[in-house]
Amino acid sequence: MTGQLLVGQMMERPLLISGLIEHAEQTHPNTEIVSRRCEGDIHRYTMKDAAKRSRQVANLLQRLNIAPGDRIASLAWNGYRHFELYFGVSGYGAVLHTINPRLFAEQLVYIINHAEDRYIFVDLTFVPLLEAIQEHIQGVEGFIVLCDEDKMPATSLSNAQCYETLLNNESDVFAWPEFDERAAASMCYTSGTTGNPKGVLYSHRSTVIHAMASVGEEALGLASTSCFLPVVPMFHVNAWGTPYSAAITGAKQVFPGPGMDGASLWELIDAEQPDLLLGVPTVWLMLLNHMDSIGKKLESVKNVVVGGSAAPMSMIRKFQESHDAFLIHAWGMTEMSPIGTVNSHNNHMESLSLEERYQLQAKQGRPVYGVEMKIVNDANETLPRDGKTFGRLLVRGPWIINGYYKNDDTSSFVDGWFDTGDVATIDSNNYMTIVDRSKDVIKSGGEWISSIDLENAAVGHPELVECCVIGARHAKWDERPLLLAIRKPESTITEQDVLEYLSDKIAKWWLPDAVIFVDSLPHTATGKLLKVDLRKEYENFLLETA
Ligand code: AMP
């Protein structure tokens, strides 16, 4: 192309997180935000209150001499105070580092020091966690406990102060600063299965664009008419960006706080009647089991967004057939803010039989506009979108990482694309299906077996609670699948029963070589199966038992 482009004549207003809360205050002042608190009670206030208190947070940061770009950490459940920090800290120009409390102590120490957090805002629940590691995080200048004055605990944390007392002393007048939209707004460390966690630094621009892209019906569907319950934690990829999306549309939020078990979730659902739930499969297993045990239906719920791990077919069916709820399967990563693909309800599904629709729903979905994706082979050549060929999944887009924080490792970045570490297929309608993590796929006689597909098939057995499939060394085939399974407490099913159950659900040569019943399975801090140690433990199982 020759000649000069004609430049458009449009304003370049920066996309800032403060703009989201200002919009919310003006447009949705009376939208309710309901939270279960660590103190045990239910708290209610409105978007207007949240906006006001975010400005008090900003004034507090100023009083604490926080400079733009400084890292301020939070160690908290989903709740209104955490919501205020999202806007107060980022809006001020500092960076909110949301810490995952499920990380091991050494990982917590590592990320707090690596991020150089100056202050940590902490929920009552997690005070002991910080007390235990305090001597190793001496760069932290103070701890602000997210509680009322009369709930302030006796703590060995040095310079511990009460959030509500501090906020009470601050004015709610604060002029949000304007700065470059590329400035960092928040950060989250990946929990990783090996090595130190890696920091992902989100910008104001990436956060706002991601929020704008997430609200529509082709994505999460967070309209002003919806009331949603994000069980996905605010300490992991910003609760999938939903607090920001809610500020755009004014959807009502119901925060579950520390009550993540089936009974507590049901209590909140029954009281607040959300039509949309968001979370990882493990949480929904607990909720579905609880609903079975009390014989009730999730009347208000229309959609359940499931991501973080593959949604098993049995769950897709269960939500639909027992609760009239549509399971929206979604896939993403910490490095992608996190939304990549969403399998939302669409007109095409209307023409399918229920069985065909279930098959389609089991796929991880189509990319939200803004995310480009492709699959490649080992030579980085693009593979066909035929729904069969699988390869390494690469992505790019305005809310996808282009480098880890203070980390020179560029091995995940290929010619402007990010290598997700997932192996996938993409079909001619751009539906993507995750086959496996590239590290977890089992190579049997040169052919690949998807550990995820096997797990999902096995967990459909009514007497199994959780399943994990790993590759074990095999004399003839190099590697063969082993199924580790947790049975329901009263169950007496045998290895043979499980293999029979699987026999008409998967290819014969995929049948596990052994089924081992275990009492528990290890998980990462974000609830995914942690297979590294299991692979080591069972590496020679088949050689030894042959
Ligand atoms: P994280 O960064 O901890 O959120 O983990 C991201 C990884 O979780 C992805 O790379 C996938 O391997 C996995 N994951 C997320 N969503 C799904 C899904 N719907 N199905 C299968 N795996 C998923």
Coordinates of C-alpha atoms and ligand atoms in Angstrom, one line a residue, residues 191 236-237 306-311 329-335 364 420 422 434 437 452 526 528, ligand 1:
S191 CA 0.2 -20.2 40.7
H236 CA -7.6 -14.8 41.1
V237 CA -7.6 -12.8 37.9
V306 CA -17.8 -22.5 34.3
G307 CA -14.1 -22.0 33.6
G308 CA -10.7 -22.6 35.1
S309 CA -10.9 -26.3 34.4
A310 CA -13.0 -28.3 31.9
A311 CA -16.7 -28.6 32.7
H329 CA -18.4 -23.0 29.4
A330 CA -15.5 -20.5 29.2
W331 CA -11.7 -20.8 29.0
G332 CA -9.0 -18.3 29.9
M333 CA -5.8 -17.7 31.8
T334 CA -4.3 -15.3 34.3
E335 CA -2.2 -14.1 31.4
Q364 CA -14.5 -24.3 25.6
T420 CA -0.9 -20.8 26.3
D422 CA -2.6 -25.7 26.2
I434 CA -9.0 -27.9 25.0
R437 CA -2.2 -29.0 29.1
I452 CA -8.9 -34.2 30.6
T526 CA -6.4 -22.1 42.0
K528 CA -6.6 -27.3 39.5
Ligands
AMP1 P1 -5.0 -20.0 35.4 O1 -4.1 -19.0 34.8 O2 -4.6 -20.4 36.8 O3 -6.4 -19.4 35.4 O4 -5.0 -21.3 34.5 C1 -5.2 -21.2 33.2 C2 -5.3 -22.6 32.6 O5 -6.5 -23.3 33.2 C3 -5.5 -22.7 31.1 O6 -4.3 -22.5 30.4 C4 -6.1 -24.1 31.0 O7 -5.1 -25.1 31.0 C5 -7.0 -24.2 32.2 N1 -8.4 -23.9 31.9 C6 -9.0 -22.8 32.1 N2 -10.3 -22.9 31.7 C7 -10.5 -24.1 31.2 C8 -11.5 -24.9 30.6 N3 -12.7 -24.3 30.5 N4 -11.3 -26.1 30.2 C9 -10.1 -26.7 30.4 N5 -9.0 -26.1 30.9 C10 -9.2 -24.8 31.3

